[in-house]
Amino acid sequence: MSVEPPVSIQPGTPSLTEFPAWKALSSHFKAIRDKHLREFFADDARRGERFTAEAAGLYLDYSKNRITAETLRLLVQLAEECGLQKRIAAMFEGKPINSTERRAVLHTALRAPRDAQIMADGINVVPEVHAVLDRMTTFANELCSGGWRGHTGKRIRNIVNIGIGGSDLGPVMAYEALRAYSQRDMVFRFVSNVDGTDFREATRDISPEETLFIVCSKTFTTTETLANAHAARQWMLDAFDDARAVSKHFVAVSTNTVEVSDFGIDPANMFGFWDWVGGRYSMDSAIGLSTMIAIGPQNFRSMLAGFHAMDEHFRTTPFDRNLPVIMGLLAIWYNNFFGSETLAVLPYDQYLKRFPAYLQQLAMESNGKQARLDGFPVNYQTSQIVWGEPGTNGQHSFYQLIHQGTRLIPCDFIGFCQTLNPLGNHHDLLMANLFAQTEALAFGKTSEEVKSEGTPDWLCPHRTFPGNRPTNTILAERLTPYTLGTLVALYEHAVFTQGAIWNIDSFDQWGVELGKELAKRIVKEMAPMGDPNLKHDSSTNALIRRYVGCRDGGGITG
Ligand code: F6P
């Protein structure tokens, strides 16, 4: 890589905190920080309709946030002063906005229609994207119709996706989210962890004759994925004792043809993608092959159409009506002005149980940065910590802290008006809980209200709910492949908006490297008998020695 910084980097640009809108927001914050959502709603009878926005089938109610029209105006001004519009254009036009890796960021091209034109390095990438989608379609159809069979002629019934990070979280989240649309006569498993338990449990009850491994790795050098892929090959060879079996039971998804063929997978059985697709933005590239097999090519394309609809909304809609921009700016408001540390994402849909985990990588690997684009340190907080669980389960676990704890935790509630699994009045109960939670969080219950119910004075403080806890509510008609596409793209672009404001590179991930390097060194030091000359700190040295001793039969107490 060249030692010169990219020309787009202007060293020493003024800090975000010097911008007029930031300063105005700081004073505005002081004026409204103590105002209660009860007062906001009392001031404006139509607030619940006014602070809403709609796009691509998603309805966003952000009225239960601690904002006024002035807050929104200033946040939008901040986005303008930070050049958000230019950054959006640069992303969609394939400019190398991942500046530390000098790469374009074009996941939006993965869902562009066939006749679109999107240039990266002077080449229209859309035909290549559709060529891969077409190959995936042919393969998925062949597999599901029984045209593609295993080494012994049996149909493939089990798909095991091997990958980690973006090569796992997107596929597993999408599979779980769209299970209702999936081939119920097939088994889908996802192996990511280098803990052997993951591989063993995923394969213990399936037959090698009927199993296809999809090895997903953008780089095809990731330790965990290669360790699991080697274990899978051995598992296959143990069953067949014939290396030719590999060609019928393994396909790869990668950008690295050389490593794929070195591993022993014929490049004819490889589905490619490009360095302009970040791992955490790759679920609608060939990394989504397991998704396509599960839900079928038509549903997969419908998911892409959902992504594209949200892309177009993000690219073309004025900021004050733009869902991802509004959500991104609200995150800035709580993170940087209220000092909130986390965002809870609470889907009221069991199918979205892996959605918070997916968003963790998306948000935190993208925006967990401390250096600005010009290399100067930021003097403000960047990514919030994202976490969550489906409702109503979370209500019986951690909501206590959100309601009455000492921290301010903004929450995103996600719900659907129609269930995919009608059962008695379950769905009304589920949605009643969603609405009840956002109401309780916003308005709380005063000590007067508690007292008026006959509660003794000593108990009142415990039964009082302060309220004023901000929430967004995202409502959609029904969880479909299309809706999932719109939801994921909504968060992708909200994360982009935040990164643009914080003036960081949302598309690199240097922070994962040091641990990887050290692990490579340490694993060599763990050879039988260990390494007597460990040169780490005294804690790490002692831990390695104790591990090796215990592993080799010495007992944990040394
Ligand atoms: O270690 C982090 C990371 O590089 C992620 O960004 C990525 O999604 C994951 O590892 C897997 O990488 P690959 O697809 O190259 O195996």
Coordinates of C-alpha atoms and ligand atoms in Angstrom, one line a residue:
M1 CA 0.0 0.0 0.0
S2 CA 1.3 3.5 -0.8
V3 CA 2.8 5.4 2.1
E4 CA 1.0 8.7 1.0
P5 CA -2.4 9.4 2.5
P6 CA -5.3 9.5 0.0
V7 CA -5.8 13.0 -1.4
S8 CA -9.3 13.1 0.0
I9 CA -7.8 13.3 3.5
Q10 CA -7.3 16.9 4.7
P11 CA -5.1 16.9 7.8
G12 CA -6.2 19.0 10.7
T13 CA -9.8 19.8 9.6
P14 CA -11.7 21.5 12.4
S15 CA -13.3 19.2 15.0
L16 CA -16.9 18.4 14.9
T17 CA -17.2 20.2 18.3
E18 CA -16.2 23.5 16.6
F19 CA -19.1 23.4 14.1
P20 CA -21.8 26.1 14.5
A21 CA -24.5 23.5 14.6
W22 CA -22.7 21.5 17.3
K23 CA -22.3 24.6 19.5
A24 CA -26.0 25.5 18.9
L25 CA -27.0 22.0 19.8
S26 CA -24.9 22.2 23.0
S27 CA -26.8 25.3 24.2
H28 CA -30.1 23.9 23.0
F29 CA -29.4 20.7 25.0
K30 CA -29.0 22.7 28.2
A31 CA -32.3 24.4 27.5
I32 CA -34.3 21.2 27.0
R33 CA -32.4 18.4 28.8
D34 CA -34.7 18.4 31.8
K35 CA -37.9 18.8 29.9
H36 CA -40.1 15.7 30.3
L37 CA -41.8 13.8 27.5
R38 CA -45.0 14.4 29.3
E39 CA -44.5 18.1 28.7
F40 CA -43.5 17.6 25.1
F41 CA -46.7 15.7 24.4
A42 CA -48.8 18.2 26.4
D43 CA -47.4 21.1 24.3
D44 CA -48.5 19.5 21.1
A45 CA -51.6 17.3 20.8
R46 CA -50.5 16.1 17.3
R47 CA -46.9 15.3 18.3
G48 CA -47.5 11.5 17.8
E49 CA -48.4 12.1 14.2
R50 CA -46.0 15.0 13.5
F51 CA -42.7 13.3 14.5
T52 CA -43.1 10.4 12.2
A53 CA -41.7 9.4 8.8
E54 CA -42.5 6.6 6.3
A55 CA -40.5 4.9 3.6
A56 CA -40.4 1.6 1.7
G57 CA -43.2 0.2 3.9
L58 CA -41.6 1.2 7.2
Y59 CA -43.4 3.6 9.6
L60 CA -41.1 5.3 12.0
D61 CA -42.6 7.0 15.1
Y62 CA -39.9 9.1 16.8
S63 CA -42.2 11.3 18.7
K64 CA -41.2 9.7 22.0
N65 CA -37.8 11.2 21.8
R66 CA -36.5 14.1 23.9
I67 CA -36.5 16.5 21.0
T68 CA -38.3 19.5 19.6
A69 CA -38.7 20.7 16.1
E70 CA -35.7 22.9 16.8
T71 CA -33.6 19.9 17.9
L72 CA -34.3 18.2 14.6
R73 CA -33.6 21.4 12.7
L74 CA -30.2 21.8 14.4
L75 CA -29.3 18.1 13.9
V76 CA -30.1 18.4 10.2
Q77 CA -27.9 21.5 10.1
L78 CA -25.1 19.5 11.7
A79 CA -25.5 16.8 9.1
E80 CA -25.3 19.5 6.4
E81 CA -22.2 21.1 8.0
C82 CA -20.6 17.7 8.1
G83 CA -21.2 17.2 4.4
L84 CA -23.4 14.2 4.8
Q85 CA -25.0 14.7 1.4
K86 CA -21.6 14.7 -0.4
R87 CA -20.6 11.6 1.6
I88 CA -23.8 9.8 0.6
A89 CA -23.2 10.7 -3.1
A90 CA -19.6 9.6 -2.8
M91 CA -20.6 6.2 -1.5
F92 CA -23.2 5.6 -4.2
E93 CA -20.8 6.8 -6.9
G94 CA -18.2 4.3 -5.9
K95 CA -15.6 6.8 -4.6
P96 CA -12.9 5.2 -2.3
I97 CA -14.6 6.4 0.9
N98 CA -13.0 3.6 2.9
S99 CA -9.9 5.7 2.9
T100 CA -7.6 3.7 5.2
E101 CA -8.0 0.7 2.9
R102 CA -8.4 2.9 -0.3
R103 CA -11.5 1.1 -1.3
A104 CA -14.9 2.0 -2.7
V105 CA -17.9 1.0 -0.5
L106 CA -20.5 -0.3 -2.8
H107 CA -22.8 -2.7 -1.0
T108 CA -25.6 -0.6 -2.5
A109 CA -24.6 -2.0 -5.9
L110 CA -25.4 -5.6 -4.7
R111 CA -29.1 -4.7 -4.8
A112 CA -29.1 -2.4 -7.7
P113 CA -31.5 -3.4 -10.6
R114 CA -30.0 -5.1 -13.6
D115 CA -30.1 -2.0 -15.8
A116 CA -28.4 0.3 -13.3
Q117 CA -24.9 1.7 -13.9
I118 CA -22.5 1.9 -11.0
M119 CA -18.9 2.5 -11.6
A120 CA -15.9 1.4 -9.5
D121 CA -12.5 2.0 -10.9
G122 CA -14.0 2.9 -14.3
I123 CA -16.0 -0.4 -14.5
N124 CA -19.7 -0.8 -14.3
V125 CA -20.1 -3.4 -11.5
V126 CA -23.8 -4.1 -11.9
P127 CA -23.4 -6.7 -14.7
E128 CA -20.9 -8.6 -12.6
V129 CA -23.2 -8.5 -9.6
H130 CA -26.1 -9.9 -11.6
A131 CA -23.9 -12.5 -13.2
V132 CA -23.0 -13.9 -9.7
L133 CA -26.7 -13.6 -8.6
D134 CA -27.6 -15.6 -11.7
R135 CA -25.0 -18.3 -10.9
M136 CA -26.3 -18.5 -7.4
T137 CA -29.8 -18.9 -8.7
T138 CA -28.9 -21.7 -11.0
F139 CA -27.0 -23.4 -8.2
A140 CA -29.8 -23.0 -5.7
N141 CA -32.4 -24.3 -8.1
E142 CA -30.2 -27.3 -9.0
L143 CA -29.6 -28.1 -5.4
C144 CA -33.2 -27.9 -4.4
S145 CA -34.5 -29.9 -7.4
G146 CA -32.0 -32.7 -6.7
G147 CA -30.0 -31.9 -9.9
W148 CA -26.9 -31.4 -7.7
R149 CA -26.3 -34.6 -5.7
G150 CA -23.7 -35.7 -3.2
H151 CA -20.8 -38.1 -3.8
T152 CA -22.9 -41.2 -3.4
G153 CA -25.8 -39.8 -5.5
K154 CA -28.0 -38.8 -2.6
R155 CA -29.8 -35.4 -2.5
I156 CA -28.4 -32.6 -0.5
R157 CA -30.6 -32.0 2.5
N158 CA -28.3 -30.3 4.9
I159 CA -26.5 -27.0 4.4
V160 CA -23.8 -26.0 6.8
N161 CA -22.5 -22.4 6.4
I162 CA -19.0 -22.0 7.7
G163 CA -17.9 -18.4 8.3
I164 CA -17.5 -15.8 11.0
G165 CA -18.3 -12.1 11.5
G166 CA -19.9 -10.8 8.4
S167 CA -19.6 -14.2 6.8
D168 CA -21.8 -15.7 9.5
L169 CA -24.0 -13.1 11.2
G170 CA -25.8 -11.9 8.1
P171 CA -26.5 -15.5 6.9
V172 CA -27.7 -16.8 10.3
M173 CA -29.7 -13.7 11.0
A174 CA -31.4 -13.8 7.6
Y175 CA -32.1 -17.5 7.9
E176 CA -33.7 -17.1 11.3
A177 CA -35.6 -14.0 10.2
L178 CA -37.0 -15.7 7.1
R179 CA -37.5 -19.2 8.4
A180 CA -41.2 -19.0 7.6
Y181 CA -40.2 -18.8 3.9
S182 CA -37.6 -21.5 4.1
Q183 CA -37.4 -25.0 2.7
R184 CA -38.7 -26.9 5.7
D185 CA -37.4 -30.2 4.4
M186 CA -33.8 -29.0 4.6
V187 CA -31.6 -28.4 7.6
F188 CA -29.5 -25.2 7.9
R189 CA -26.7 -24.9 10.3
F190 CA -24.1 -22.2 10.9
V191 CA -20.7 -22.9 12.3
S192 CA -18.6 -19.9 13.2
N193 CA -16.7 -20.4 16.5
V194 CA -13.3 -22.0 16.6
D195 CA -14.6 -23.8 19.7
G196 CA -14.8 -27.4 18.4
T197 CA -18.2 -27.6 20.1
D198 CA -19.7 -25.5 17.4
F199 CA -18.7 -27.8 14.6
R200 CA -19.4 -31.0 16.5
E201 CA -22.9 -30.0 17.6
A202 CA -23.7 -28.7 14.1
T203 CA -22.8 -32.0 12.5
R204 CA -23.5 -34.6 15.1
D205 CA -26.9 -35.6 13.7
I206 CA -26.5 -35.1 10.0
S207 CA -25.2 -37.4 7.3
P208 CA -22.1 -36.5 5.3
E209 CA -23.8 -38.0 2.2
E210 CA -26.5 -35.4 2.3
T211 CA -24.5 -32.4 3.5
L212 CA -23.1 -29.4 1.6
F213 CA -20.6 -27.1 3.3
I214 CA -20.6 -23.4 2.1
V215 CA -17.3 -22.0 3.2
C216 CA -17.8 -18.2 3.4
S217 CA -14.8 -16.0 3.8
K218 CA -14.0 -12.7 2.1
T219 CA -10.3 -13.2 2.6
F220 CA -10.2 -17.0 2.9
T221 CA -7.4 -16.5 5.5
T222 CA -9.5 -16.2 8.6
T223 CA -8.2 -18.7 11.2
E224 CA -11.5 -19.7 12.7
T225 CA -13.1 -20.3 9.3
L226 CA -10.2 -22.2 7.9
A227 CA -9.9 -24.4 11.0
N228 CA -13.6 -25.3 10.7
A229 CA -13.4 -25.8 6.9
H230 CA -10.4 -28.2 7.5
A231 CA -12.4 -30.0 10.2
A232 CA -15.3 -30.3 7.7
R233 CA -13.1 -31.7 5.0
Q234 CA -11.7 -34.3 7.4
W235 CA -15.3 -35.2 8.5
M236 CA -16.2 -35.7 4.9
L237 CA -13.0 -37.8 4.2
D238 CA -13.6 -39.9 7.3
A239 CA -17.0 -40.8 5.8
F240 CA -15.9 -41.5 2.2
D241 CA -12.2 -42.0 2.3
D242 CA -12.2 -40.5 -1.2
A243 CA -10.9 -36.9 -1.9
R244 CA -13.2 -36.6 -4.9
A245 CA -16.1 -36.2 -2.4
V246 CA -14.9 -32.7 -1.7
S247 CA -16.1 -31.3 -5.1
K248 CA -19.7 -32.4 -4.4
H249 CA -19.9 -31.4 -0.8
F250 CA -18.0 -28.0 -0.7
V251 CA -18.5 -24.7 -2.3
A252 CA -16.8 -21.5 -1.4
V253 CA -17.8 -17.8 -1.3
S254 CA -14.8 -15.5 -1.4
T255 CA -12.9 -12.8 -3.1
N256 CA -9.7 -14.9 -3.0
T257 CA -9.6 -17.5 -5.7
V258 CA -6.0 -18.5 -5.0
E259 CA -6.6 -19.5 -1.4
V260 CA -9.9 -21.2 -2.3
S261 CA -8.1 -23.5 -4.8
D262 CA -5.2 -24.0 -2.4
F263 CA -7.8 -25.3 0.1
G264 CA -8.9 -27.8 -2.5
I265 CA -12.2 -26.3 -3.7
D266 CA -12.4 -26.0 -7.4
P267 CA -12.8 -22.3 -8.4
A268 CA -15.7 -23.6 -10.6
N269 CA -17.5 -24.2 -7.3
M270 CA -16.7 -20.7 -6.0
F271 CA -19.0 -17.7 -5.9
G272 CA -17.1 -14.5 -6.0
F273 CA -17.6 -11.0 -4.6
W274 CA -15.5 -7.9 -4.5
D275 CA -13.2 -5.9 -2.2
W276 CA -15.7 -3.1 -2.2
V277 CA -18.1 -5.2 -0.2
G278 CA -17.3 -5.0 3.5
G279 CA -17.8 -8.2 5.5
R280 CA -20.6 -6.7 7.7
Y281 CA -22.3 -5.4 4.5
S282 CA -22.1 -8.6 2.6
M283 CA -25.3 -10.5 3.4
D284 CA -26.8 -9.7 0.0
S285 CA -23.7 -10.7 -1.9
A286 CA -22.9 -14.4 -2.6
I287 CA -22.3 -14.6 1.2
G288 CA -26.1 -14.9 1.2
L289 CA -26.0 -18.2 -0.7
S290 CA -27.4 -20.1 2.2
T291 CA -30.2 -17.6 2.5
M292 CA -31.0 -18.0 -1.2
I293 CA -31.0 -21.8 -0.9
A294 CA -33.3 -21.5 2.2
I295 CA -35.8 -19.0 0.9
G296 CA -35.5 -19.5 -2.9
P297 CA -34.1 -17.1 -5.5
Q298 CA -37.4 -15.2 -5.9
N299 CA -37.6 -14.4 -2.2
F300 CA -33.9 -13.5 -2.2
R301 CA -34.4 -11.0 -5.0
S302 CA -37.4 -9.6 -3.2
M303 CA -35.2 -9.0 -0.2
L304 CA -32.7 -7.2 -2.4
A305 CA -35.6 -5.1 -3.7
G306 CA -36.3 -4.1 -0.1
F307 CA -32.7 -3.1 0.4
H308 CA -32.8 -1.1 -2.8
A309 CA -36.0 0.7 -1.9
M310 CA -34.4 1.9 1.3
D311 CA -31.1 2.8 -0.6
E312 CA -33.1 5.1 -2.9
H313 CA -35.0 6.6 0.0
F314 CA -31.7 7.4 1.8
R315 CA -30.0 8.7 -1.4
T316 CA -32.8 11.0 -2.5
T317 CA -35.0 12.1 0.5
P318 CA -34.5 15.4 2.4
F319 CA -32.8 14.8 5.7
D320 CA -35.8 15.8 7.8
R321 CA -37.9 13.1 6.2
N322 CA -35.1 10.5 5.7
L323 CA -35.5 7.5 8.1
P324 CA -31.9 6.5 8.3
V325 CA -30.7 10.1 8.7
I326 CA -33.3 10.8 11.4
M327 CA -32.3 7.6 13.3
G328 CA -28.6 8.3 12.8
L329 CA -29.0 11.9 14.1
L330 CA -31.1 10.8 17.1
A331 CA -28.2 8.4 18.0
I332 CA -25.8 11.3 17.9
W333 CA -28.2 13.4 20.1
Y334 CA -28.3 10.7 22.9
N335 CA -24.7 9.6 22.5
N336 CA -23.0 12.9 22.3
F337 CA -25.3 15.3 24.2
F338 CA -27.1 13.1 26.8
G339 CA -24.0 10.9 27.2
S340 CA -26.0 7.7 26.7
E341 CA -23.7 4.7 26.3
T342 CA -25.9 2.1 24.6
L343 CA -28.8 1.5 22.3
A344 CA -31.2 -1.3 23.0
V345 CA -32.8 -2.9 19.9
L346 CA -36.0 -4.7 20.8
P347 CA -37.7 -6.6 18.0
Y348 CA -41.2 -7.8 18.9
D349 CA -40.8 -10.8 16.6
Q350 CA -39.2 -14.1 17.5
Y351 CA -37.9 -14.5 14.0
L352 CA -35.7 -11.4 14.6
K353 CA -33.9 -13.0 17.5
R354 CA -30.5 -12.7 15.9
F355 CA -31.1 -9.1 14.6
P356 CA -29.5 -7.4 17.6
A357 CA -26.4 -9.6 17.3
Y358 CA -26.2 -8.7 13.6
L359 CA -26.5 -5.0 14.4
Q360 CA -23.7 -5.3 16.9
Q361 CA -21.2 -6.0 14.2
L362 CA -22.7 -3.5 11.8
A363 CA -22.6 -0.6 14.3
M364 CA -19.7 -1.4 16.5
E365 CA -17.2 -2.7 13.9
S366 CA -18.2 0.2 11.7
N367 CA -18.1 3.1 14.2
G368 CA -16.1 1.9 17.1
K369 CA -13.2 4.2 16.1
Q370 CA -11.1 6.8 17.9
A371 CA -9.2 8.3 14.9
R372 CA -10.8 10.8 12.6
L373 CA -10.3 10.4 8.9
D374 CA -7.3 12.7 9.0
G375 CA -5.8 10.6 11.8
F376 CA -6.4 13.2 14.5
P377 CA -8.0 11.8 17.7
V378 CA -11.7 12.4 18.1
N379 CA -12.7 14.6 21.1
Y380 CA -16.2 13.1 21.3
Q381 CA -17.7 9.7 21.8
T382 CA -18.2 7.5 18.8
S383 CA -20.3 4.3 18.4
Q384 CA -22.8 3.4 21.1
I385 CA -22.9 -0.1 22.4
V386 CA -25.7 -2.0 20.7
W387 CA -27.6 -4.8 22.4
G388 CA -31.0 -6.3 22.7
E389 CA -33.3 -9.3 22.7
P390 CA -36.8 -10.0 21.3
G391 CA -39.8 -8.7 23.3
T392 CA -41.5 -9.8 25.3
N393 CA -38.7 -12.0 26.7
G394 CA -36.5 -9.0 27.5
Q395 CA -39.4 -7.5 29.6
H396 CA -38.9 -10.2 32.1
S397 CA -35.2 -9.8 32.2
F398 CA -33.5 -6.4 31.7
Y399 CA -36.3 -3.9 31.2
Q400 CA -36.3 -3.2 34.9
L401 CA -33.1 -1.3 34.4
I402 CA -34.4 0.6 31.4
H403 CA -37.5 1.7 33.4
Q404 CA -36.0 2.4 36.8
G405 CA -32.3 2.2 36.6
T406 CA -29.9 5.2 36.7
R407 CA -28.9 5.1 33.1
L408 CA -30.6 6.6 30.1
I409 CA -31.0 3.8 27.5
P410 CA -32.6 4.8 24.2
C411 CA -34.5 1.9 22.6
D412 CA -35.7 0.9 19.2
F413 CA -38.9 -1.1 19.2
I414 CA -39.7 -3.1 16.0
G415 CA -43.0 -4.6 15.4
F416 CA -45.3 -6.0 12.7
C417 CA -49.0 -5.5 12.3
Q418 CA -49.6 -9.0 10.9
T419 CA -48.1 -12.2 12.3
L420 CA -46.8 -15.0 10.3
N421 CA -48.1 -17.5 12.9
P422 CA -51.6 -16.6 14.0
L423 CA -52.3 -18.3 17.3
G424 CA -55.2 -17.3 19.5
N425 CA -54.7 -13.6 20.5
H426 CA -51.0 -14.0 20.8
H427 CA -50.2 -11.3 18.3
D428 CA -52.4 -8.7 20.0
L429 CA -50.8 -9.6 23.3
L430 CA -47.4 -9.2 21.8
M431 CA -48.1 -5.8 20.2
A432 CA -50.0 -4.6 23.2
N433 CA -46.8 -5.2 25.2
L434 CA -44.7 -3.3 22.6
F435 CA -47.0 -0.2 22.8
A436 CA -47.3 -0.5 26.6
Q437 CA -43.6 -0.5 27.0
T438 CA -43.0 2.6 24.9
E439 CA -45.8 4.4 26.7
A440 CA -44.5 3.4 30.1
L441 CA -41.0 4.4 29.2
A442 CA -42.0 7.8 28.0
F443 CA -44.6 8.8 30.6
G444 CA -43.7 6.7 33.6
K445 CA -45.8 6.9 36.8
T446 CA -45.5 9.8 39.2
S447 CA -45.4 9.4 43.0
E448 CA -48.7 11.2 43.2
E449 CA -50.2 8.6 40.8
V450 CA -48.7 5.8 42.9
K451 CA -49.9 7.4 46.1
S452 CA -53.4 7.8 44.8
E453 CA -53.6 4.0 44.3
G454 CA -53.3 3.6 48.1
T455 CA -49.6 2.7 48.1
P456 CA -48.0 3.4 51.5
D457 CA -45.5 6.3 51.5
W458 CA -42.5 4.1 52.2
L459 CA -43.2 2.0 49.1
C460 CA -43.9 4.9 46.8
P461 CA -40.3 5.5 45.7
H462 CA -39.9 1.9 44.6
R463 CA -43.2 1.9 42.6
T464 CA -42.5 5.3 40.9
F465 CA -41.5 5.3 37.3
P466 CA -39.6 8.4 36.2
G467 CA -40.4 8.0 32.5
N468 CA -38.7 10.3 30.0
R469 CA -36.9 7.3 28.5
P470 CA -36.7 7.8 24.7
T471 CA -37.8 5.2 22.2
N472 CA -38.3 4.9 18.5
T473 CA -41.0 2.6 17.2
I474 CA -40.6 1.0 13.8
L475 CA -43.8 -0.6 12.4
A476 CA -44.2 -2.7 9.3
E477 CA -47.1 -4.6 7.8
R478 CA -45.5 -8.1 8.0
L479 CA -42.1 -9.7 8.2
T480 CA -41.3 -10.5 4.6
P481 CA -38.0 -10.9 2.7
Y482 CA -38.7 -7.4 1.3
T483 CA -39.3 -5.9 4.8
L484 CA -36.1 -7.5 6.1
G485 CA -34.2 -5.8 3.3
T486 CA -35.6 -2.4 4.2
L487 CA -34.9 -2.9 7.9
V488 CA -31.3 -3.9 7.4
A489 CA -30.6 -1.1 4.9
L490 CA -32.3 1.3 7.4
Y491 CA -29.7 0.5 10.0
E492 CA -26.8 0.3 7.5
H493 CA -27.5 3.9 6.5
A494 CA -28.2 5.1 10.0
V495 CA -24.7 3.8 10.9
F496 CA -23.3 5.5 7.8
T497 CA -24.9 8.8 8.9
Q498 CA -23.3 8.5 12.3
G499 CA -19.9 7.7 10.9
A500 CA -20.1 10.7 8.5
I501 CA -20.9 13.1 11.4
W502 CA -18.1 11.6 13.6
N503 CA -15.7 12.0 10.6
I504 CA -14.4 8.5 10.9
D505 CA -13.8 5.6 8.5
S506 CA -16.9 3.4 9.1
F507 CA -15.6 0.7 6.7
D508 CA -12.2 -0.4 8.1
Q509 CA -11.7 -2.6 11.2
W510 CA -8.1 -2.3 12.2
G511 CA -9.1 -2.9 15.8
V512 CA -9.5 -6.6 15.3
E513 CA -5.9 -7.1 14.2
L514 CA -3.8 -7.0 17.4
G515 CA -5.7 -9.8 19.0
K516 CA -5.4 -11.9 15.9
E517 CA -1.6 -11.4 15.7
L518 CA -1.1 -12.2 19.4
A519 CA -3.2 -15.3 19.2
K520 CA -1.1 -16.6 16.3
R521 CA 2.0 -16.1 18.4
I522 CA 0.5 -17.7 21.5
V523 CA -0.8 -20.8 19.8
K524 CA 2.7 -21.6 18.7
E525 CA 3.9 -21.2 22.3
M526 CA 1.3 -23.8 23.4
A527 CA 3.0 -26.7 21.6
P528 CA 3.3 -29.8 23.7
M529 CA 5.6 -29.1 26.7
G530 CA 4.9 -25.4 26.1
D531 CA 7.5 -22.6 25.6
P532 CA 9.7 -22.1 28.7
N533 CA 10.7 -18.6 27.4
L534 CA 7.4 -16.8 27.3
K535 CA 7.9 -13.1 26.7
H536 CA 4.5 -11.6 27.5
D537 CA 3.6 -9.7 30.6
S538 CA 3.6 -11.6 33.8
S539 CA -0.2 -12.2 33.8
T540 CA -0.3 -13.5 30.3
N541 CA 2.8 -15.7 30.8
A542 CA 1.3 -17.2 34.0
L543 CA -2.1 -17.9 32.3
I544 CA -0.5 -19.6 29.3
R545 CA 1.7 -21.8 31.6
R546 CA -1.3 -22.7 33.8
Y547 CA -3.4 -23.6 30.8
V548 CA -0.7 -25.7 29.2
G549 CA 0.0 -27.4 32.5
C550 CA -3.6 -28.2 33.2
R551 CA -4.3 -29.2 29.6
D552 CA -1.5 -31.7 29.8
G553 CA -2.8 -33.2 33.0
G554 CA -1.3 -31.0 35.7
G555 CA -4.5 -29.8 37.3
I556 CA -5.8 -26.2 37.4
T557 CA -4.1 -25.4 40.8
G558 CA -0.7 -26.0 39.3
Ligands
F6P1 O1 -12.0 -10.0 12.2 C1 -13.0 -9.2 11.7 C2 -13.4 -9.6 10.3 O2 -12.4 -9.2 9.4 C3 -14.8 -9.0 10.0 O3 -14.7 -7.7 9.5 C4 -15.2 -10.0 8.9 O4 -16.6 -9.9 8.7 C5 -14.8 -11.3 9.6 O5 -13.6 -11.0 10.2 C6 -14.7 -12.4 8.6 O6 -13.7 -12.2 7.6 P1 -13.7 -13.1 6.3 O7 -15.0 -13.1 5.7 O8 -12.6 -12.6 5.5 O9 -13.4 -14.5 6.8

